[in-house]
Amino acid sequence: MSPTQPTRSLLVANQKGGVGKSSIVAALAAMVAAAGLRVLVMDADQQANVTSSDLGVEGDRGRGLSMSLQFAHPLEPIREVRPNLDLIPGGAALAVIGAIAAAAAQTGMDLTGNLVSTLNDLQSAEHYDLILIDSGPGDAPLLDALLGTARYLLVPTRDDDASLIGVEYLAARYLRARENGSVIQLLGVVLFDLNPTATARNPEVFKQVEDLLEGSGAAPFETFIRNDRAAAVDLRSRHLTPNELVTVSAEQAKTRIQRLRDKDKKLLGRRLWSRDPNGLANDYQALTREVLSRIAAAEKNEISGGVA
Ligand SMILES: Nc1ncnc2c1ncn2[C@@H]1O[C@H](COP(=O)(O)OP(=O)(O)O)[C@@H](O)[C@H]1O
Ligand SMILES: [Mg+2]
């Protein structure tokens, strides 16, 4: 057991890329921060999509995080990239971790131990209400360190076979992490990029995920993230969180009407691709509620001495 794994730390992982990990981390973080709770995002992906695309932050390209994994250097987040939201940026500097992990056994380097201790040091100074960790595709040694660091695991997937197989791979890695002493708990699987009107197909997909999770004690989240390609493009290209997109979209609608009235069509700025990002923002809001209530239930279960 390593009970020192920081409470309220949630890893979002699936070895398959393009299943919504980064989008979900950014959206959950922004929703929780907007509700007045303090959030830390750790971007443990070389591609740094959360850092640069979703949140629009330059960062140190993962150098700080890489130094903390290798040498237990203190973690220094970028403060307040949004109100209540701090960020440990990701990036290319994390690429060395795989190579280092191969030699770690000989050199006595303990990536997981280093990350757990530096994150605990940070947490005892900052008291974040939630720590969200994004992870990249592949990169097994780093993923194993993250599975040994976080308390909870959330696995997003699309509904195609390749993504669902990714869930199975990750479930196997998760079980291995627990065998190796991690106390991480699978919180659930989130379906991402689902067609909200596919009323015949979707129950089938949920059933498939339930079957995949059988015996794990976890269930798919009731909330799924709907397909909204136009909103997804706006979010990334403008570095907006879902709530910010809703605000920008409403403001644009207002000024458009005003400018059309003024017959000053030349002044119209570049339009958003999305017509109504509210549905997608509501999905993320509902998912946030579900995630927080599952964490609360798991904590209650721990306090009452229930089995994890
Ligand atoms: N609601 C959505 N519907 C359709 N595509 C989306 C949606 N949200 C995000 N995307 C797009 O899906 C792709 C993968 O998302 P991303 O969060 O980067 O996944 P991962 O982190 O697992 O690689 C990105 O191109 C993103 O813009
Ligand atoms: Mg990603």
PDB file of C-alpha atoms in Angstrom, residues 1-11 119-120 131 133 146-154 174 178 182-187 295 298-299 302:
ATOM      1  CA  MET A   1       0.000   0.000   0.000  1.00  0.00           C
ATOM      2  CA  SER A   2       1.090   3.531  -0.578  1.00  0.00           C
ATOM      3  CA  PRO A   3      -1.516   5.542   1.327  1.00  0.00           C
ATOM      4  CA  THR A   4       0.558   8.636   0.564  1.00  0.00           C
ATOM      5  CA  GLN A   5      -0.943   8.862  -2.930  1.00  0.00           C
ATOM      6  CA  PRO A   6      -2.573  12.297  -2.711  1.00  0.00           C
ATOM      7  CA  THR A   7      -6.301  12.146  -2.077  1.00  0.00           C
ATOM      8  CA  ARG A   8      -8.490  13.862  -4.631  1.00  0.00           C
ATOM      9  CA  SER A   9      -6.046  13.155  -7.447  1.00  0.00           C
ATOM     10  CA  LEU A  10      -7.668  11.880 -10.619  1.00  0.00           C
ATOM     11  CA  LEU A  11      -5.760  10.438 -13.574  1.00  0.00           C
ATOM     12  CA  LEU A 119       3.053  16.185  -5.406  1.00  0.00           C
ATOM     13  CA  ASN A 120       2.395  15.665  -1.690  1.00  0.00           C
ATOM     14  CA  ILE A 131      -5.755  17.405  -8.858  1.00  0.00           C
ATOM     15  CA  ILE A 133      -3.698  14.501 -14.352  1.00  0.00           C
ATOM     16  CA  LEU A 146       0.985   8.079 -12.942  1.00  0.00           C
ATOM     17  CA  LEU A 147      -1.012   4.948 -12.057  1.00  0.00           C
ATOM     18  CA  GLY A 148       1.152   4.706  -8.942  1.00  0.00           C
ATOM     19  CA  THR A 149       0.578   8.352  -8.071  1.00  0.00           C
ATOM     20  CA  ALA A 150      -3.133   9.148  -8.532  1.00  0.00           C
ATOM     21  CA  ARG A 151      -5.898   7.962  -6.195  1.00  0.00           C
ATOM     22  CA  TYR A 152      -8.571   7.673  -8.869  1.00  0.00           C
ATOM     23  CA  LEU A 153      -8.689   6.757 -12.535  1.00  0.00           C
ATOM     24  CA  LEU A 154     -11.134   7.885 -15.210  1.00  0.00           C
ATOM     25  CA  TYR A 174      -4.433  -0.614 -13.861  1.00  0.00           C
ATOM     26  CA  ARG A 178      -2.677  -2.267  -7.958  1.00  0.00           C
ATOM     27  CA  SER A 182      -0.909   1.348  -5.889  1.00  0.00           C
ATOM     28  CA  VAL A 183      -4.180   2.247  -4.153  1.00  0.00           C
ATOM     29  CA  ILE A 184      -5.611   3.779  -7.340  1.00  0.00           C
ATOM     30  CA  GLN A 185      -9.326   3.104  -7.882  1.00  0.00           C
ATOM     31  CA  LEU A 186     -11.147   2.991 -11.202  1.00  0.00           C
ATOM     32  CA  LEU A 187     -13.854   5.644 -10.945  1.00  0.00           C
ATOM     33  CA  ILE A 295     -15.083  10.649  -5.498  1.00  0.00           C
ATOM     34  CA  ALA A 298     -15.309   6.485  -2.629  1.00  0.00           C
ATOM     35  CA  GLU A 299     -13.947   8.659   0.204  1.00  0.00           C
ATOM     36  CA  GLU A 302     -12.774   4.464   2.718  1.00  0.00           C
TER      37      GLU A 302
END
